[in-house]
Amino acid sequence: MNTQELEMHQRHPAWPARTGTPHGAPGTRAPGGGNRTARAALVLGVVGLGTSVVFVGGLLGVVGLVLGLGALRTARRTGVGRGRAVAGVVTSALAITASVAAAFLFVWYANQTQECYEPDSFRQYAQCVRDQFGGA
């Protein structure tokens, strides 16, 4: 084997420079790989948290929570993606909690202002709402 063949062998993408073992070997990580389920759970949790006020976030949070729990099992087995999986579970749980709180707040507000739903104008509606909450 000449020097050029030796250099090509050492630079081959299937052999990482750090470990000297192929990517498929136990205990090694594929470049750019990782726990994709954990990444999906984190994205769904963050998007769900952002949209939890309009109740869509709760649904995204449920899907993110299920994916996050699955990603935690995968991370326990492979050792890859545990941080993202935990972050996905936490943000998904927060999205579900915020959606439920927003729903309760919406129902409470509707109950408090139900007498104001047949006004002739928005000004009358606004005055009725202020009266319901003890404002001037």
PDB file of C-alpha atoms in Angstrom:
ATOM      1  CA  MET A   1       0.000   0.000   0.000  1.00  0.00           C
ATOM      2  CA  ASN A   2       1.481   3.310  -1.022  1.00  0.00           C
ATOM      3  CA  THR A   3       1.163   6.653   0.790  1.00  0.00           C
ATOM      4  CA  GLN A   4      -1.748   7.907  -1.325  1.00  0.00           C
ATOM      5  CA  GLU A   5      -3.812   4.766  -0.648  1.00  0.00           C
ATOM      6  CA  LEU A   6      -3.006   5.024   3.052  1.00  0.00           C
ATOM      7  CA  GLU A   7      -4.192   8.666   3.161  1.00  0.00           C
ATOM      8  CA  MET A   8      -7.404   7.769   1.318  1.00  0.00           C
ATOM      9  CA  HIS A   9      -8.031   4.938   3.770  1.00  0.00           C
ATOM     10  CA  GLN A  10      -7.537   7.244   6.773  1.00  0.00           C
ATOM     11  CA  ARG A  11      -9.868   9.945   5.370  1.00  0.00           C
ATOM     12  CA  HIS A  12     -12.669   7.589   4.460  1.00  0.00           C
ATOM     13  CA  PRO A  13     -15.988   9.040   5.782  1.00  0.00           C
ATOM     14  CA  ALA A  14     -17.031   5.752   7.353  1.00  0.00           C
ATOM     15  CA  TRP A  15     -14.139   6.001   9.824  1.00  0.00           C
ATOM     16  CA  PRO A  16     -14.308   8.946  12.243  1.00  0.00           C
ATOM     17  CA  ALA A  17     -11.009  10.550  13.099  1.00  0.00           C
ATOM     18  CA  ARG A  18     -11.589  10.490  16.878  1.00  0.00           C
ATOM     19  CA  THR A  19     -12.424   6.887  17.551  1.00  0.00           C
ATOM     20  CA  GLY A  20     -10.976   5.011  14.626  1.00  0.00           C
ATOM     21  CA  THR A  21     -14.025   2.742  14.524  1.00  0.00           C
ATOM     22  CA  PRO A  22     -16.766   2.511  11.916  1.00  0.00           C
ATOM     23  CA  HIS A  23     -20.054   4.346  12.597  1.00  0.00           C
ATOM     24  CA  GLY A  24     -21.967   1.143  13.028  1.00  0.00           C
ATOM     25  CA  ALA A  25     -19.801   0.006  15.940  1.00  0.00           C
ATOM     26  CA  PRO A  26     -21.387   0.066  19.401  1.00  0.00           C
ATOM     27  CA  GLY A  27     -20.828   3.226  21.405  1.00  0.00           C
ATOM     28  CA  THR A  28     -20.182   5.488  18.417  1.00  0.00           C
ATOM     29  CA  ARG A  29     -22.313   8.272  17.017  1.00  0.00           C
ATOM     30  CA  ALA A  30     -23.113   8.805  13.380  1.00  0.00           C
ATOM     31  CA  PRO A  31     -22.254  12.297  12.136  1.00  0.00           C
ATOM     32  CA  GLY A  32     -25.363  14.478  11.978  1.00  0.00           C
ATOM     33  CA  GLY A  33     -27.399  11.609  13.343  1.00  0.00           C
ATOM     34  CA  GLY A  34     -28.819  11.272  16.756  1.00  0.00           C
ATOM     35  CA  ASN A  35     -32.194  10.736  18.241  1.00  0.00           C
ATOM     36  CA  ARG A  36     -34.550  12.238  15.651  1.00  0.00           C
ATOM     37  CA  THR A  37     -37.552  11.442  17.808  1.00  0.00           C
ATOM     38  CA  ALA A  38     -36.085  13.617  20.567  1.00  0.00           C
ATOM     39  CA  ARG A  39     -35.575  16.455  18.101  1.00  0.00           C
ATOM     40  CA  ALA A  40     -39.184  16.133  16.882  1.00  0.00           C
ATOM     41  CA  ALA A  41     -40.475  16.121  20.467  1.00  0.00           C
ATOM     42  CA  LEU A  42     -38.522  19.282  21.255  1.00  0.00           C
ATOM     43  CA  VAL A  43     -39.776  21.070  18.143  1.00  0.00           C
ATOM     44  CA  LEU A  44     -43.382  20.051  18.828  1.00  0.00           C
ATOM     45  CA  GLY A  45     -43.052  21.127  22.462  1.00  0.00           C
ATOM     46  CA  VAL A  46     -41.690  24.568  21.565  1.00  0.00           C
ATOM     47  CA  VAL A  47     -44.247  25.153  18.794  1.00  0.00           C
ATOM     48  CA  GLY A  48     -46.993  23.826  21.069  1.00  0.00           C
ATOM     49  CA  LEU A  49     -45.937  26.200  23.813  1.00  0.00           C
ATOM     50  CA  GLY A  50     -46.060  29.106  21.395  1.00  0.00           C
ATOM     51  CA  THR A  51     -49.515  28.187  20.139  1.00  0.00           C
ATOM     52  CA  SER A  52     -51.040  27.052  23.420  1.00  0.00           C
ATOM     53  CA  VAL A  53     -53.132  30.211  23.731  1.00  0.00           C
ATOM     54  CA  VAL A  54     -55.147  29.216  20.654  1.00  0.00           C
ATOM     55  CA  PHE A  55     -55.571  25.640  21.955  1.00  0.00           C
ATOM     56  CA  VAL A  56     -53.614  24.048  19.063  1.00  0.00           C
ATOM     57  CA  GLY A  57     -50.605  23.854  21.341  1.00  0.00           C
ATOM     58  CA  GLY A  58     -52.292  21.337  23.584  1.00  0.00           C
ATOM     59  CA  LEU A  59     -52.650  18.878  20.724  1.00  0.00           C
ATOM     60  CA  LEU A  60     -49.068  19.457  19.593  1.00  0.00           C
ATOM     61  CA  GLY A  61     -47.992  19.069  23.208  1.00  0.00           C
ATOM     62  CA  VAL A  62     -49.688  15.681  23.501  1.00  0.00           C
ATOM     63  CA  VAL A  63     -47.928  14.424  20.369  1.00  0.00           C
ATOM     64  CA  GLY A  64     -44.637  15.927  21.577  1.00  0.00           C
ATOM     65  CA  LEU A  65     -45.056  14.299  24.991  1.00  0.00           C
ATOM     66  CA  VAL A  66     -45.628  10.869  23.466  1.00  0.00           C
ATOM     67  CA  LEU A  67     -42.630  11.289  21.153  1.00  0.00           C
ATOM     68  CA  GLY A  68     -40.509  12.633  24.020  1.00  0.00           C
ATOM     69  CA  LEU A  69     -41.260   9.651  26.236  1.00  0.00           C
ATOM     70  CA  GLY A  70     -40.403   7.319  23.366  1.00  0.00           C
ATOM     71  CA  ALA A  71     -37.204   9.275  22.759  1.00  0.00           C
ATOM     72  CA  LEU A  72     -36.255   8.888  26.424  1.00  0.00           C
ATOM     73  CA  ARG A  73     -36.547   5.119  26.056  1.00  0.00           C
ATOM     74  CA  THR A  74     -34.418   5.252  22.924  1.00  0.00           C
ATOM     75  CA  ALA A  75     -31.883   7.507  24.657  1.00  0.00           C
ATOM     76  CA  ARG A  76     -31.647   5.087  27.565  1.00  0.00           C
ATOM     77  CA  ARG A  77     -30.855   2.295  25.113  1.00  0.00           C
ATOM     78  CA  THR A  78     -28.472   4.205  22.795  1.00  0.00           C
ATOM     79  CA  GLY A  79     -27.163   7.012  24.977  1.00  0.00           C
ATOM     80  CA  VAL A  80     -28.001   9.632  22.328  1.00  0.00           C
ATOM     81  CA  GLY A  81     -30.479  12.515  22.626  1.00  0.00           C
ATOM     82  CA  ARG A  82     -31.355  12.398  26.314  1.00  0.00           C
ATOM     83  CA  GLY A  83     -31.147  16.176  26.777  1.00  0.00           C
ATOM     84  CA  ARG A  84     -33.372  16.903  23.809  1.00  0.00           C
ATOM     85  CA  ALA A  85     -35.827  14.225  24.891  1.00  0.00           C
ATOM     86  CA  VAL A  86     -36.096  15.710  28.394  1.00  0.00           C
ATOM     87  CA  ALA A  87     -36.489  19.222  26.948  1.00  0.00           C
ATOM     88  CA  GLY A  88     -39.174  17.907  24.586  1.00  0.00           C
ATOM     89  CA  VAL A  89     -41.089  16.277  27.440  1.00  0.00           C
ATOM     90  CA  VAL A  90     -40.870  19.424  29.590  1.00  0.00           C
ATOM     91  CA  THR A  91     -41.905  21.868  26.840  1.00  0.00           C
ATOM     92  CA  SER A  92     -44.704  19.544  25.719  1.00  0.00           C
ATOM     93  CA  ALA A  93     -46.025  19.249  29.276  1.00  0.00           C
ATOM     94  CA  LEU A  94     -45.889  23.047  29.618  1.00  0.00           C
ATOM     95  CA  ALA A  95     -47.778  23.428  26.319  1.00  0.00           C
ATOM     96  CA  ILE A  96     -50.509  21.083  27.544  1.00  0.00           C
ATOM     97  CA  THR A  97     -50.721  22.921  30.872  1.00  0.00           C
ATOM     98  CA  ALA A  98     -50.880  26.342  29.188  1.00  0.00           C
ATOM     99  CA  SER A  99     -53.597  25.162  26.784  1.00  0.00           C
ATOM    100  CA  VAL A 100     -55.705  23.789  29.625  1.00  0.00           C
ATOM    101  CA  ALA A 101     -55.225  27.017  31.606  1.00  0.00           C
ATOM    102  CA  ALA A 102     -56.172  29.101  28.553  1.00  0.00           C
ATOM    103  CA  ALA A 103     -59.298  26.992  28.044  1.00  0.00           C
ATOM    104  CA  PHE A 104     -60.352  27.421  31.683  1.00  0.00           C
ATOM    105  CA  LEU A 105     -59.691  31.164  31.480  1.00  0.00           C
ATOM    106  CA  PHE A 106     -61.768  31.391  28.298  1.00  0.00           C
ATOM    107  CA  VAL A 107     -64.681  29.504  29.879  1.00  0.00           C
ATOM    108  CA  TRP A 108     -64.466  31.580  33.078  1.00  0.00           C
ATOM    109  CA  TYR A 109     -64.486  34.838  31.090  1.00  0.00           C
ATOM    110  CA  ALA A 110     -67.434  33.674  28.974  1.00  0.00           C
ATOM    111  CA  ASN A 111     -69.337  32.751  32.133  1.00  0.00           C
ATOM    112  CA  GLN A 112     -68.626  36.111  33.758  1.00  0.00           C
ATOM    113  CA  THR A 113     -69.730  38.096  30.711  1.00  0.00           C
ATOM    114  CA  GLN A 114     -72.627  35.994  29.427  1.00  0.00           C
ATOM    115  CA  GLU A 115     -75.118  38.800  30.105  1.00  0.00           C
ATOM    116  CA  CYS A 116     -73.210  41.049  27.697  1.00  0.00           C
ATOM    117  CA  TYR A 117     -73.523  38.917  24.572  1.00  0.00           C
ATOM    118  CA  GLU A 118     -76.479  40.709  22.967  1.00  0.00           C
ATOM    119  CA  PRO A 119     -75.429  44.363  22.861  1.00  0.00           C
ATOM    120  CA  ASP A 120     -76.353  46.774  20.097  1.00  0.00           C
ATOM    121  CA  SER A 121     -72.789  48.023  19.760  1.00  0.00           C
ATOM    122  CA  PHE A 122     -69.263  47.220  20.842  1.00  0.00           C
ATOM    123  CA  ARG A 123     -69.339  50.224  23.202  1.00  0.00           C
ATOM    124  CA  GLN A 124     -72.321  48.701  25.046  1.00  0.00           C
ATOM    125  CA  TYR A 125     -70.507  45.346  25.198  1.00  0.00           C
ATOM    126  CA  ALA A 126     -67.358  46.972  26.598  1.00  0.00           C
ATOM    127  CA  GLN A 127     -69.390  48.879  29.209  1.00  0.00           C
ATOM    128  CA  CYS A 128     -71.216  45.683  30.205  1.00  0.00           C
ATOM    129  CA  VAL A 129     -67.910  43.842  30.647  1.00  0.00           C
ATOM    130  CA  ARG A 130     -66.519  46.677  32.784  1.00  0.00           C
ATOM    131  CA  ASP A 131     -69.670  46.556  34.905  1.00  0.00           C
ATOM    132  CA  GLN A 132     -69.360  42.769  35.334  1.00  0.00           C
ATOM    133  CA  PHE A 133     -65.789  43.101  36.635  1.00  0.00           C
ATOM    134  CA  GLY A 134     -66.550  46.082  38.885  1.00  0.00           C
ATOM    135  CA  GLY A 135     -64.748  48.670  36.731  1.00  0.00           C
ATOM    136  CA  ALA A 136     -65.837  52.219  36.064  1.00  0.00           C
TER     137      ALA A 136
END
